[in-house]
């Protein structure tokens, strides 16, 4: 169905940069989802619309390789490399079998000077119109090596992507990172940065896939924890607290109050108030004045019936300065506290929040009843 919609709404005509980027993102999403046939159709359509884009050829080669079509895959890779670096082009006749003819052999300078080309040359003034709701930004990429053109070196593409990201041109940066990943698929840095670019343009699903590709390459504990945190944040935005917590609980090297505050809030959403209480307490241990953690802790304690502890926590909340949401929550908790008699204690709440004690009591009573004759003889 997705491919049908694409074929209807993207006729095979000369494409703009935004159209090609959208097609590329769609193809990558299909590939990440494991639908290689659909991905191949999208990349073929991208090539038909603009045969001078290296991304279409390189991704097509990747899909064909995964499908076991090694010979066709190598042809696609060769055409993509030719566009990135004209020195790799040859005049062998086996490259003339595609209906695009020799378009992919155009000199790189011609490809760069076209507005629909994936990368402007160094010093080229590029107008980003990918976000129609925003004012167009002018990007002038400066480099000490002004004579250097677009390179097939993945490290250079990474550097371009970094500069594009700093300038807010996230879609263009994404192209650099994806191409770098294609050229060096064993480097965990490239998919990690591609995930950051996907995240900036609001494609959280593709961001999660890219970060996961980086994790699969075992980038090291510190880098893995950063990726886990990003995946946890993304799942939280997608309203998937279980998956968010699964990522956050795997973090080993990060030990900051914000992480424990986030975990406490997520456990509260899942009504796991015991774990929420523990997370909020760890946050307050690292940051005693964290008002959000104190309010979250009070809420978790009240939900467990720990009334006296709740009162102590609320009394510890530093009144000024509180922002509006904190003030409303504090007043709400105080109103709820008035519903409990002053004599309530945490002794009974402990029983209510630990149902296993009921089981032990029942077993004990049953044992006394069963052995009553021996006991009371």
Coordinates of C-alpha atoms in Angstrom, one line a residue:
X1 CA 0.0 0.0 0.0
X2 CA 2.8 2.4 0.9
X3 CA 4.6 1.8 -2.4
X4 CA 1.3 2.3 -4.3
X5 CA 0.8 5.7 -2.6
X6 CA 4.4 6.7 -3.5
X7 CA 4.0 5.7 -7.1
X8 CA 0.8 7.7 -7.4
X9 CA 2.0 10.9 -5.7
X10 CA 5.6 10.9 -6.9
X11 CA 5.4 10.8 -10.7
X12 CA 8.7 10.0 -12.5
X13 CA 9.8 13.5 -13.4
X14 CA 12.6 15.7 -12.4
X15 CA 12.7 15.8 -8.6
X16 CA 13.4 18.4 -6.0
X17 CA 15.8 17.9 -3.1
X18 CA 12.9 17.5 -0.7
X19 CA 11.2 14.9 -2.8
X20 CA 14.3 12.8 -3.2
X21 CA 15.0 13.1 0.6
X22 CA 11.5 11.9 1.3
X23 CA 11.9 9.0 -1.1
X24 CA 15.2 8.1 0.5
X25 CA 13.8 8.2 4.0
X26 CA 10.9 6.0 2.9
X27 CA 13.2 3.5 1.3
X28 CA 15.5 3.4 4.4
X29 CA 12.4 2.8 6.6
X30 CA 11.3 -0.1 4.4
X31 CA 14.8 -1.5 4.5
X32 CA 15.0 -1.2 8.3
X33 CA 11.6 -2.9 8.5
X34 CA 12.9 -5.9 6.5
X35 CA 10.8 -5.2 3.5
X36 CA 13.6 -5.4 0.9
X37 CA 11.3 -5.7 -2.1
X38 CA 9.4 -2.4 -1.2
X39 CA 12.7 -0.7 -0.4
X40 CA 14.2 -1.7 -3.8
X41 CA 11.1 -0.3 -5.6
X42 CA 11.5 3.0 -3.7
X43 CA 15.3 3.3 -4.5
X44 CA 14.6 2.4 -8.2
X45 CA 12.0 5.3 -8.2
X46 CA 14.5 7.6 -6.6
X47 CA 17.1 6.7 -9.3
X48 CA 14.6 7.3 -12.1
X49 CA 13.7 10.7 -10.6
X50 CA 17.3 11.8 -10.1
X51 CA 20.0 9.4 -11.4
X52 CA 22.8 11.7 -10.1
X53 CA 22.1 11.0 -6.5
X54 CA 24.7 8.6 -5.1
X55 CA 22.4 7.7 -2.2
X56 CA 19.9 5.9 -4.5
X57 CA 22.6 3.8 -6.1
X58 CA 24.4 2.9 -2.9
X59 CA 21.2 1.9 -1.1
X60 CA 20.0 0.0 -4.1
X61 CA 23.3 -1.9 -4.0
X62 CA 22.8 -2.7 -0.3
X63 CA 19.3 -4.1 -0.9
X64 CA 20.4 -6.2 -3.9
X65 CA 23.3 -7.5 -1.9
X66 CA 21.0 -8.6 0.9
X67 CA 18.7 -10.2 -1.7
X68 CA 21.7 -12.3 -2.9
X69 CA 22.0 -10.5 -6.3
X70 CA 25.7 -9.9 -6.0
X71 CA 26.4 -8.9 -9.7
X72 CA 23.6 -6.3 -9.8
X73 CA 24.5 -5.1 -6.4
X74 CA 28.1 -4.4 -7.5
X75 CA 26.9 -2.5 -10.5
X76 CA 24.8 -0.3 -8.3
X77 CA 27.7 0.2 -5.9
X78 CA 30.0 1.1 -8.8
X79 CA 27.6 3.7 -10.1
X80 CA 27.2 5.2 -6.7
X81 CA 31.0 5.4 -6.2
X82 CA 31.4 6.9 -9.6
X83 CA 29.1 9.8 -8.6
X84 CA 31.0 10.3 -5.4
X85 CA 34.4 10.1 -7.0
X86 CA 34.7 10.4 -10.8
X87 CA 38.1 8.7 -10.8
X88 CA 36.4 5.4 -10.0
X89 CA 34.5 5.5 -13.3
X90 CA 35.4 3.4 -16.2
X91 CA 34.3 3.2 -19.8
X92 CA 33.4 -0.5 -19.7
X93 CA 30.2 -1.3 -21.5
X94 CA 28.6 -3.2 -18.7
X95 CA 27.6 0.0 -17.0
X96 CA 25.4 1.1 -20.0
X97 CA 22.6 -1.4 -19.3
X98 CA 20.5 1.0 -17.2
X99 CA 18.0 3.1 -19.0
X100 CA 19.6 6.2 -17.4
X101 CA 22.4 5.8 -19.9
X102 CA 25.6 7.7 -18.9
X103 CA 23.9 10.2 -16.6
X104 CA 25.8 8.7 -13.6
X105 CA 29.1 9.5 -15.3
X106 CA 28.5 13.2 -15.3
X107 CA 31.5 15.1 -13.9
X108 CA 31.1 15.6 -10.2
X109 CA 31.2 19.4 -10.5
X110 CA 28.1 19.2 -12.7
X111 CA 26.3 17.1 -10.1
X112 CA 27.3 19.5 -7.3
X113 CA 26.1 22.6 -9.1
X114 CA 22.6 21.2 -9.5
X115 CA 20.2 22.3 -6.8
X116 CA 18.9 18.7 -6.5
X117 CA 22.3 17.3 -5.9
X118 CA 22.7 15.7 -2.4
X119 CA 25.7 17.9 -1.5
X120 CA 26.7 21.4 -2.4
X121 CA 30.4 22.0 -3.1
X122 CA 32.6 23.7 -0.5
X123 CA 31.7 27.4 -0.3
X124 CA 28.5 26.9 -2.2
X125 CA 25.6 28.9 -0.9
X126 CA 22.8 26.5 -0.2
X127 CA 19.2 27.4 0.5
X128 CA 17.4 24.9 2.7
X129 CA 13.7 24.8 1.8
X130 CA 13.0 21.3 3.3
X131 CA 10.9 22.8 6.1
X132 CA 8.2 24.8 4.3
X133 CA 6.9 26.1 7.6
X134 CA 10.1 27.7 8.5
X135 CA 12.1 30.6 7.1
X136 CA 14.7 29.4 4.6
X137 CA 18.2 29.3 6.0
X138 CA 21.3 30.1 4.0
X139 CA 24.2 27.7 4.6
X140 CA 27.7 28.5 3.5
X141 CA 30.0 25.7 4.3
X142 CA 33.5 26.9 4.9
X143 CA 36.6 24.8 5.1
X144 CA 40.3 25.4 5.2
X145 CA 40.6 23.0 2.3
X146 CA 38.6 25.0 -0.1
X147 CA 39.8 23.1 -3.1
X148 CA 38.5 19.8 -1.8
X149 CA 35.3 18.5 -3.5
X150 CA 32.8 16.0 -2.2
X151 CA 34.9 12.9 -1.2
X152 CA 34.2 9.2 -0.9
X153 CA 36.1 9.3 2.4
X154 CA 33.5 8.4 5.1
X155 CA 35.4 10.5 7.7
X156 CA 35.1 13.5 5.4
X157 CA 31.4 12.9 5.0
X158 CA 31.0 12.6 8.7
X159 CA 32.7 16.0 9.1
X160 CA 30.3 17.5 6.5
X161 CA 27.4 16.0 8.4
X162 CA 28.6 17.5 11.6
X163 CA 28.9 21.0 10.1
X164 CA 25.4 20.7 8.5
X165 CA 24.0 19.6 11.9
X166 CA 25.5 22.6 13.6
X167 CA 23.9 24.8 10.9
X168 CA 20.5 23.2 11.4
X169 CA 20.4 21.5 8.0
X170 CA 19.4 18.1 9.5
X171 CA 18.2 16.5 6.3
X172 CA 21.4 17.3 4.4
X173 CA 23.4 16.1 7.4
X174 CA 21.5 12.8 7.4
X175 CA 22.5 12.2 3.8
X176 CA 26.2 12.5 4.7
X177 CA 25.9 10.2 7.7
X178 CA 24.0 7.5 5.7
X179 CA 26.5 7.6 2.9
X180 CA 29.4 7.3 5.4
X181 CA 27.6 4.3 7.0
X182 CA 27.3 2.7 3.6
X183 CA 31.0 3.1 2.9
X184 CA 32.1 1.9 6.4
X185 CA 29.3 -0.2 7.8
X186 CA 31.4 -1.4 10.8
X187 CA 31.9 2.1 12.3
X188 CA 29.3 2.6 15.1
X189 CA 29.7 6.4 15.0
X190 CA 27.9 6.9 11.6
X191 CA 24.6 5.2 12.4
X192 CA 24.6 6.9 15.8
X193 CA 24.9 10.3 14.2
X194 CA 22.3 9.3 11.6
X195 CA 20.0 8.6 14.4
X196 CA 20.6 12.0 15.8
X197 CA 19.7 13.6 12.5
X198 CA 16.5 11.4 12.2
X199 CA 15.6 12.6 15.7
X200 CA 16.0 16.2 14.7
X201 CA 13.6 15.9 11.8
X202 CA 11.1 14.1 13.9
X203 CA 11.5 10.6 12.5
X204 CA 11.8 8.7 15.8
X205 CA 11.2 5.3 14.3
X206 CA 14.2 5.6 12.0
X207 CA 16.2 7.2 14.8
X208 CA 15.6 4.2 17.0
X209 CA 16.6 1.8 14.1
X210 CA 19.8 3.8 13.5
X211 CA 20.8 3.9 17.1
X212 CA 20.2 0.2 17.4
X213 CA 22.5 -0.4 14.4
X214 CA 25.2 1.5 16.3
X215 CA 24.5 -0.5 19.4
X216 CA 24.9 -3.8 17.5
X217 CA 28.4 -2.7 16.6
X218 CA 29.3 -2.6 20.3
X219 CA 30.7 1.0 20.5
X220 CA 31.8 0.7 24.1
X221 CA 30.1 1.1 27.5
X222 CA 30.0 4.9 27.6
X223 CA 28.8 5.3 24.0
X224 CA 26.3 2.5 24.5
X225 CA 24.8 4.2 27.6
X226 CA 24.4 7.4 25.7
X227 CA 22.6 5.6 22.9
X228 CA 20.4 3.8 25.5
X229 CA 19.5 7.1 27.0
X230 CA 18.5 8.5 23.6
X231 CA 16.4 5.4 22.8
X232 CA 14.8 5.7 26.2
X233 CA 13.9 9.4 25.6
X234 CA 12.5 8.4 22.1
X235 CA 10.3 5.7 23.5
X236 CA 9.1 8.0 26.3
X237 CA 8.0 10.5 23.6
X238 CA 6.3 7.7 21.7
X239 CA 4.4 6.9 24.9
X240 CA 6.0 3.5 25.3
X241 CA 7.1 3.5 29.0
X242 CA 8.0 -0.2 29.2
X243 CA 10.4 0.0 26.3
X244 CA 11.8 3.3 27.6
X245 CA 12.5 1.7 31.0
X246 CA 14.1 -1.3 29.3
X247 CA 16.6 0.9 27.7
X248 CA 17.2 3.1 30.8
X249 CA 17.7 0.1 33.1
X250 CA 20.6 -1.1 30.9
X251 CA 22.6 2.0 31.4
X252 CA 25.6 1.3 33.6
X253 CA 28.0 4.2 33.5
X254 CA 25.6 7.2 33.8
X255 CA 24.8 8.1 37.4
X256 CA 23.0 11.4 37.4
X257 CA 19.8 12.6 39.1
X258 CA 18.0 13.3 35.9
X259 CA 18.2 9.7 34.9
X260 CA 16.7 8.5 38.2
X261 CA 14.0 11.2 38.0
X262 CA 13.0 10.0 34.5
X263 CA 12.9 6.4 35.7
X264 CA 10.8 7.4 38.7
X265 CA 8.3 9.2 36.4
X266 CA 8.1 6.2 34.1
X267 CA 7.5 3.7 36.9
X268 CA 4.8 6.0 38.2
X269 CA 3.1 5.9 34.8
X270 CA 3.1 2.1 35.0
X271 CA 1.8 2.2 38.6
X272 CA 5.0 0.5 39.9
X273 CA 5.2 2.8 42.9
X274 CA 7.7 0.8 44.8
X275 CA 10.3 1.1 42.1
X276 CA 9.2 4.7 41.5
X277 CA 9.9 5.5 45.1
X278 CA 13.3 3.9 44.9
X279 CA 14.2 5.9 41.8
X280 CA 13.1 9.2 43.3
X281 CA 15.1 8.6 46.5
X282 CA 18.2 7.9 44.4
X283 CA 17.6 11.2 42.6
X284 CA 17.3 13.1 45.8
X285 CA 20.4 11.4 47.2
X286 CA 22.3 13.0 44.3
X287 CA 20.3 16.2 44.2
X288 CA 18.6 16.9 47.6
X289 CA 16.9 20.0 46.4
X290 CA 15.2 18.5 43.3
X291 CA 11.6 19.6 43.8
X292 CA 10.2 17.4 41.0
X293 CA 11.8 14.3 42.6
X294 CA 10.3 15.3 46.0
X295 CA 6.8 15.7 44.6
X296 CA 7.1 12.4 42.6
X297 CA 8.3 10.6 45.7
X298 CA 5.4 12.0 47.8
X299 CA 3.0 10.9 45.1
X300 CA 4.5 7.4 45.0
X301 CA 4.4 7.1 48.8
X302 CA 0.8 8.2 49.0
X303 CA -0.1 5.7 46.3
X304 CA 1.3 3.0 48.5
X305 CA -0.5 4.2 51.6
X306 CA 2.7 5.5 53.3
X307 CA 0.9 8.5 54.8
X308 CA 3.4 9.6 57.4
X309 CA 6.3 9.3 54.9
X310 CA 4.3 11.3 52.4
X311 CA 3.8 14.0 55.0
X312 CA 7.5 14.1 55.8
X313 CA 8.3 14.4 52.1
X314 CA 5.9 17.2 51.5
X315 CA 7.2 19.1 54.5
X316 CA 10.7 18.9 53.0
X317 CA 9.6 20.5 49.7
X318 CA 11.2 23.9 49.4
X319 CA 8.3 26.2 48.8
X320 CA 10.0 29.1 46.8
X321 CA 10.7 29.1 44.0
X322 CA 8.1 26.7 42.5
X323 CA 6.9 27.0 38.9
X324 CA 3.1 26.7 38.2
X325 CA 3.0 22.9 37.6
X326 CA 4.9 22.2 40.8
X327 CA 2.7 24.5 42.8
X328 CA -0.5 22.8 41.5
X329 CA 0.8 19.3 42.2
X330 CA 1.9 20.3 45.7
X331 CA -1.5 21.8 46.5
X332 CA -3.2 18.7 45.0
X333 CA -1.1 16.3 47.2
X334 CA -1.9 18.4 50.3
X335 CA -5.6 18.2 49.6
X336 CA -5.4 14.4 49.2
X337 CA -3.5 14.2 52.5
X338 CA -6.4 15.7 54.3
X339 CA -8.6 12.7 53.4
X340 CA -6.4 10.5 55.6
X341 CA -6.9 10.4 59.4
X342 CA -4.0 11.8 61.4
X343 CA -3.6 8.4 63.1
X344 CA -2.8 6.5 59.9
X345 CA 0.7 5.0 60.1
X346 CA 3.0 3.2 57.7
X347 CA 2.7 0.0 59.6
X348 CA -0.6 -0.9 58.0
X349 CA 0.5 0.5 54.6
X350 CA 3.4 -1.9 54.7
X351 CA 0.9 -4.8 54.7
X352 CA -1.2 -3.3 51.9
X353 CA 1.8 -2.9 49.7
X354 CA 3.3 -6.3 50.3
X355 CA 0.6 -8.9 49.5
X356 CA 3.1 -11.8 50.1
X357 CA 2.6 -11.1 53.8
X358 CA -1.0 -12.1 53.5
X359 CA 0.0 -15.4 52.0
X360 CA 2.4 -16.0 54.9
X361 CA -0.3 -15.2 57.4
X362 CA -2.8 -17.5 55.7
X363 CA -0.3 -20.3 55.6
X364 CA 0.5 -19.7 59.3
X365 CA -3.1 -19.8 60.3
X366 CA -3.7 -22.9 58.2
X367 CA -0.7 -24.6 59.8
X368 CA -1.9 -23.8 63.3
X369 CA -5.4 -25.2 62.5
X370 CA -3.9 -28.4 60.9
X371 CA -1.6 -29.1 63.8
X372 CA -4.0 -27.8 66.5
X373 CA -4.2 -31.1 68.3
X374 CA -0.5 -31.4 68.6
X375 CA 0.0 -27.8 69.5
X376 CA -2.7 -27.5 72.2
X377 CA -2.4 -31.1 73.6

